[in-house]
Coordinates of C-alpha atoms in Angstrom, one line a residue:
N21 CA 30.1 68.2 35.8
S22 CA 28.1 69.9 32.9
T23 CA 24.9 69.2 30.8
D24 CA 24.5 70.2 27.1
N25 CA 21.4 71.5 25.3
V26 CA 20.2 68.1 24.3
G27 CA 20.6 66.6 27.8
H28 CA 23.9 64.9 27.6
V29 CA 25.4 64.9 31.1
E30 CA 29.2 65.0 31.6
A31 CA 30.7 62.4 34.0
T32 CA 31.4 63.9 37.4
K33 CA 34.9 65.2 38.1
R34 CA 36.5 66.1 41.4
A35 CA 39.3 68.7 42.1
Y36 CA 41.2 69.3 45.5
V37 CA 42.3 72.7 46.8
L38 CA 45.1 72.5 49.5
I39 CA 45.3 75.5 51.9
D40 CA 48.1 75.9 54.4
K41 CA 48.1 79.3 56.1
N42 CA 49.8 78.2 59.4
S43 CA 53.5 78.6 60.2
P44 CA 55.6 75.6 60.9
S45 CA 56.0 74.7 64.6
V46 CA 59.3 75.7 66.2
S47 CA 60.0 74.7 69.8
A48 CA 61.9 76.8 72.4
V49 CA 65.5 77.2 71.4
S50 CA 67.8 74.9 73.4
L51 CA 71.4 76.1 74.2
S52 CA 74.4 73.9 74.9
G53 CA 77.9 74.8 75.9
A54 CA 76.8 78.0 77.5
Q55 CA 76.5 79.4 81.0
V56 CA 73.6 81.7 81.5
F57 CA 72.7 83.9 84.4
G58 CA 70.0 86.4 84.1
G59 CA 70.7 88.4 81.0
F60 CA 74.3 87.3 80.7
I61 CA 75.9 84.5 78.8
N62 CA 79.4 82.9 78.6
G63 CA 80.8 80.1 76.6
S64 CA 83.6 79.4 74.2
S65 CA 81.6 76.9 72.0
V66 CA 77.9 77.6 72.1
N67 CA 75.4 75.5 70.1
W68 CA 71.7 75.9 69.8
S69 CA 68.8 74.1 68.2
A70 CA 65.0 73.7 68.1
V71 CA 62.6 70.9 67.1
V72 CA 60.7 71.9 64.0
S73 CA 57.6 70.4 62.2
D74 CA 54.7 71.2 59.9
A75 CA 51.6 69.1 59.8
A76 CA 50.2 70.7 56.6
S77 CA 52.3 71.3 53.5
G78 CA 55.4 69.9 55.2
L79 CA 58.8 71.4 56.0
N80 CA 61.2 72.7 53.5
A81 CA 64.3 71.1 55.1
A82 CA 66.6 73.3 53.1
S83 CA 65.1 76.4 54.6
C84 CA 66.6 75.7 58.1
E85 CA 68.3 79.0 59.3
V86 CA 69.9 80.1 62.5
A87 CA 70.9 83.4 64.0
S88 CA 73.0 84.5 67.0
I89 CA 73.7 88.2 66.5
G90 CA 70.9 89.5 64.4
S91 CA 71.7 88.1 60.9
W92 CA 70.3 84.8 59.7
S93 CA 72.5 82.1 58.1
A94 CA 72.0 78.6 56.9
G95 CA 71.6 76.0 59.6
S96 CA 71.7 72.2 59.7
Y97 CA 68.5 70.1 59.5
S98 CA 68.4 66.5 60.7
A99 CA 65.5 64.4 61.8
G100 CA 63.1 67.2 62.8
T101 CA 65.8 69.4 64.4
C102 CA 67.2 72.6 63.0
S103 CA 70.5 73.6 64.6
N104 CA 73.5 75.8 64.0
A105 CA 76.4 74.5 61.9
T106 CA 79.2 76.5 63.5
P107 CA 79.6 77.0 67.3
V108 CA 79.8 80.6 68.6
S109 CA 82.4 81.8 71.0
V110 CA 80.9 84.5 73.2
S111 CA 82.7 87.9 73.3
N112 CA 82.6 90.1 76.3
G113 CA 80.0 92.9 76.1
A114 CA 78.5 91.6 72.8
A115 CA 74.7 91.2 72.4
Y116 CA 73.3 87.8 71.6
Q117 CA 69.9 86.3 70.6
F118 CA 69.9 82.8 69.4
G119 CA 67.2 82.0 66.9
V120 CA 65.9 79.1 64.7
R121 CA 63.5 79.6 61.7
V122 CA 62.2 77.3 58.9
R123 CA 59.7 77.5 56.1
D124 CA 57.1 75.0 55.0
N125 CA 56.5 74.1 51.3
V126 CA 54.2 77.0 50.8
L127 CA 56.7 79.4 52.3
N128 CA 55.0 80.0 55.6
V129 CA 57.7 81.0 58.1
G130 CA 58.0 79.7 61.7
Q131 CA 60.7 80.9 64.1
N132 CA 61.6 81.1 67.8
I133 CA 64.2 83.3 69.4
T134 CA 65.7 83.3 72.8
S135 CA 65.8 86.3 75.2
S136 CA 68.6 88.8 74.7
Y137 CA 71.9 88.2 76.4
I138 CA 75.1 90.2 77.0
G139 CA 78.4 88.3 76.8
D140 CA 80.3 88.2 80.1
T141 CA 83.7 86.6 79.8
V142 CA 85.6 88.8 82.2
A143 CA 86.0 88.0 85.9
S144 CA 85.0 90.3 88.6
I145 CA 87.6 92.5 90.3
T146 CA 88.4 92.3 94.0
T147 CA 90.2 95.1 95.7
A148 CA 91.8 95.1 99.1
S149 CA 91.8 98.1 101.4
G150 CA 92.2 98.9 105.1
C151 CA 95.2 97.9 107.3
I152 CA 96.0 101.5 108.0
T153 CA 99.5 101.6 109.4
D154 CA 100.4 104.1 112.0
W155 CA 104.2 103.7 112.5
N156 CA 106.9 102.8 110.0
G157 CA 104.6 100.6 107.9
W158 CA 103.2 98.7 110.9
R159 CA 99.8 98.6 112.4
T160 CA 100.2 99.1 116.2
A161 CA 96.8 100.3 117.4
G162 CA 94.1 97.6 117.5
S163 CA 93.9 94.8 115.0
G164 CA 94.9 94.9 111.3
E165 CA 91.7 95.0 109.2
V166 CA 91.8 94.0 105.6
N167 CA 88.6 94.8 103.6
L168 CA 87.9 92.8 100.4
I169 CA 85.4 94.3 98.0
C170 CA 84.2 92.4 94.9
N171 CA 83.0 94.5 91.9
D172 CA 81.3 93.1 88.8
N173 CA 79.1 96.0 87.9
T174 CA 79.1 95.4 84.1
G175 CA 78.7 91.7 84.3
S176 CA 76.7 88.9 85.9
G177 CA 77.6 89.9 89.4
C178 CA 79.9 88.5 92.1
S179 CA 79.1 85.0 93.2
A180 CA 81.9 84.0 95.6
T181 CA 85.0 85.5 97.3
T182 CA 87.6 83.3 98.9
F183 CA 90.7 84.2 100.9
R184 CA 93.5 82.7 103.0
I185 CA 95.9 84.1 105.6
D186 CA 99.6 83.3 105.5
S187 CA 99.2 80.3 103.1
G188 CA 96.6 78.7 105.4
V189 CA 93.3 77.0 104.5
W190 CA 91.2 78.8 101.9
Q191 CA 88.0 80.3 103.4
S192 CA 84.7 81.2 101.7
G193 CA 83.5 84.6 102.4
N194 CA 80.7 86.9 101.5
P195 CA 80.4 87.4 97.7
I196 CA 80.6 91.2 98.0
F197 CA 82.3 92.4 101.1
N198 CA 84.6 90.7 103.6
Q199 CA 86.4 92.3 106.6
I200 CA 89.3 90.2 107.9
F201 CA 90.7 90.9 111.4
L202 CA 94.4 90.2 112.0
I203 CA 95.1 90.2 115.7
T204 CA 98.5 88.4 116.0
D205 CA 101.8 90.0 115.4
G206 CA 103.4 89.5 112.0
N207 CA 103.6 90.8 108.4
H208 CA 100.5 88.8 107.3
R209 CA 99.9 87.9 103.7
V210 CA 96.3 87.7 102.5
D211 CA 95.6 85.9 99.2
F212 CA 92.2 86.4 97.6
N213 CA 90.1 86.1 94.5
S214 CA 86.5 86.2 93.4
A215 CA 84.2 84.5 90.8
D216 CA 81.2 85.9 89.0
N217 CA 77.9 84.1 88.4
L218 CA 79.1 82.7 85.1
G219 CA 82.2 81.0 86.5
N220 CA 84.7 83.6 85.4
Y221 CA 87.5 83.3 88.1
E222 CA 89.8 86.2 89.0
L223 CA 93.5 85.4 89.3
V224 CA 94.7 85.2 92.9
K225 CA 96.0 88.5 94.3
S226 CA 97.8 89.2 97.5
T227 CA 98.0 92.0 100.0
F228 CA 100.1 92.4 103.1
C229 CA 99.2 93.7 106.5
A230 CA 102.0 94.2 109.1
V231 CA 100.7 94.0 112.7
D232 CA 102.7 94.8 115.8
R233 CA 100.5 95.0 118.9
N234 CA 103.0 93.8 121.5
N235 CA 106.0 95.4 123.1
P236 CA 109.4 93.7 122.7
I237 CA 110.8 91.8 125.6
V238 CA 114.3 92.6 126.9
S239 CA 116.4 90.5 129.2
S240 CA 119.9 90.1 130.7
D241 CA 122.1 87.4 132.0
V242 CA 123.0 89.4 135.1
N243 CA 123.5 87.4 138.4
N244 CA 121.0 89.9 139.8
G245 CA 121.6 90.8 143.4
V246 CA 124.3 88.1 144.0
W247 CA 127.8 89.0 144.9
Q248 CA 130.6 87.6 142.7
N249 CA 134.4 87.8 142.9
F250 CA 135.1 88.2 139.2
N251 CA 134.3 90.7 136.5
A252 CA 130.7 91.0 135.2
I253 CA 130.2 90.6 131.5
V254 CA 126.5 91.5 130.9
N255 CA 124.7 90.4 127.7
L256 CA 121.4 92.1 126.9
T257 CA 118.9 90.4 124.6
C258 CA 115.8 91.7 122.8
N259 CA 113.0 89.5 121.5
D260 CA 110.1 90.9 119.4
G261 CA 108.5 87.7 118.4
N262 CA 106.8 88.0 115.0
G263 CA 106.6 91.8 115.3
S264 CA 108.5 94.5 113.5
G265 CA 111.8 93.4 114.9
C266 CA 114.1 94.9 117.5
K267 CA 115.6 98.2 116.6
R268 CA 117.9 98.9 119.6
I269 CA 118.6 98.4 123.3
Q270 CA 119.4 101.3 125.6
Y271 CA 121.0 100.9 129.0
W272 CA 122.0 103.1 131.9
L273 CA 124.8 102.1 134.2
D274 CA 125.1 103.3 137.8
S275 CA 128.2 105.4 138.4
D276 CA 128.0 105.2 142.2
P277 CA 129.5 101.9 143.4
T278 CA 128.6 102.5 147.1
G279 CA 125.0 101.5 146.9
G280 CA 123.3 104.7 145.9
V281 CA 122.0 105.0 142.4
N282 CA 123.4 107.6 140.1
F283 CA 122.8 106.6 136.5
A284 CA 125.1 107.9 133.8
L285 CA 123.9 109.0 130.4
G286 CA 122.1 106.3 128.5
Q287 CA 124.0 104.3 125.8
I288 CA 123.1 102.2 122.9
Y289 CA 123.9 98.5 123.5
S290 CA 126.1 97.0 120.9
N291 CA 128.5 94.7 122.7
P292 CA 128.5 92.9 126.1
I293 CA 128.9 95.4 129.0
L294 CA 132.0 94.9 131.1
I295 CA 131.9 95.9 134.7
S296 CA 135.3 95.3 136.4
S297 CA 135.3 97.6 139.4
D298 CA 134.3 96.5 142.9
G299 CA 131.0 97.8 144.0
N300 CA 127.2 97.7 144.0
F301 CA 126.1 98.9 140.5
A302 CA 122.5 99.3 139.3
L303 CA 121.9 98.6 135.7
Q304 CA 118.7 99.6 133.8
Y305 CA 117.8 98.7 130.2
R306 CA 115.0 98.7 127.7
A307 CA 114.4 97.7 124.1
E308 CA 112.6 99.4 121.2
D309 CA 111.2 97.7 118.1
N310 CA 110.8 99.1 114.6
A311 CA 107.2 100.1 115.3
A312 CA 108.3 102.3 118.2
R313 CA 107.0 100.0 120.8
V314 CA 109.1 100.0 124.0
S315 CA 109.7 97.2 126.4
D316 CA 109.6 97.4 130.2
S317 CA 112.7 98.9 131.8
P318 CA 114.1 96.3 134.3
Q319 CA 116.6 97.4 136.9
V320 CA 119.1 94.8 138.2
L321 CA 122.0 94.9 140.6
V322 CA 125.5 93.9 139.6
L323 CA 127.5 93.1 142.8
I324 CA 131.3 92.7 142.4
D325 CA 133.7 92.1 145.3
K326 CA 137.2 91.0 144.2
T327 CA 138.9 92.4 147.3
A328 CA 139.8 90.2 150.3
P329 CA 138.6 91.1 153.8
S330 CA 141.0 93.2 155.9
G331 CA 141.9 94.0 159.5
V332 CA 142.5 90.5 160.8
S333 CA 144.5 90.3 164.0
L334 CA 145.8 87.2 165.8
S335 CA 147.0 86.8 169.4
F336 CA 148.1 83.8 171.4
G337 CA 146.2 83.0 174.5
T338 CA 147.0 80.3 177.1
I339 CA 149.7 77.8 176.0
M340 CA 148.9 74.3 177.3
T341 CA 150.9 71.1 177.1
S342 CA 148.8 69.7 174.3
S343 CA 147.2 72.9 172.9
I344 CA 147.5 76.5 172.2
Y345 CA 144.6 79.0 172.4
V346 CA 144.7 81.6 169.5
N347 CA 142.5 84.7 169.5
V348 CA 141.5 86.1 166.0
S349 CA 139.5 89.3 165.6
G350 CA 139.1 92.5 163.7
A351 CA 138.2 91.1 160.3
S352 CA 136.0 93.4 158.1
D353 CA 134.7 93.7 154.6
S354 CA 133.0 96.8 153.3
L355 CA 131.6 95.2 150.2
S356 CA 130.0 91.8 150.3
G357 CA 130.5 91.4 154.0
L358 CA 132.0 88.6 156.0
N359 CA 130.9 85.0 155.7
A360 CA 128.9 83.7 158.6
L361 CA 132.0 81.5 159.4
P362 CA 134.8 84.0 158.3
Y363 CA 137.8 82.3 159.8
W364 CA 139.7 79.1 159.3
F365 CA 143.1 77.9 160.4
E366 CA 146.1 76.1 159.2
A367 CA 148.7 74.8 161.6
D368 CA 152.3 73.6 160.8
S369 CA 153.7 71.4 163.5
N370 CA 157.1 71.7 162.1
A371 CA 157.3 75.5 162.3

């Protein structure tokens, strides 16, 4: 109030001065629809928001702004929350910072911004190595070893590697390195893939490892060491299980029928072996598979005797009223030998 020169006093007046020098309050920015690991982010529809308020001059709701890659744009304000209006799809390798800012009614600015992120939308890469073959594409020495290595150097890092063998059960391995030992024969298929820490999954890949650690097995249907009075037809069979497969069977046939062994030149087996001559023949054979593994070399005896004994002589002894004594002798057989009871008789009373 004021007083004039003759003492008149003005009625008291009151004026208010409102001061607001503080920025609006903006909470930490909340993300939704995003996967975050360390400094990496992924998401096809990322939204973000913050709770905002101003206890002094009050918020200017129309000032709600948001940012994801540096530049600010109009956001959406509702009931104390400022949020983005349009979702963001993360691009691989792009840099992101998600921010919210508002002004109060005297233009003080408040804002909050997340940490920096790099977009990671690409799966890690798993490579297979090892399984060094040493013959015709097959591993014959030791086990087959398949090494799986996951690489995600430019992203969030490898989180998991899974694999299965020959369409079996999926197994969880080490995220970075796995060594798979294949010890049974077969051309094994290993399926595998990896995932990174943001859930980016690699497509399933496959590699093959052919293992042949066992020799083939060769056999015959020879009546080994047993005399027979008919031709011998010998079948040879090769079995290589799940290995590289039988390549060939070789055999050597004895050319000396008298009991000694004198093998002729080896031959490749293609058809049953016919042995029609009398004699004592040795037969040796072996098989080879496609990984150059060789079977044992069995030796069997083929014994053929189609010739009747010879040298039988017969003489009459004493002739009695009711009987005649007959003497038989001289029988011999140079091949299978005589039966323990070599003789039998037939009598014709009408002769």
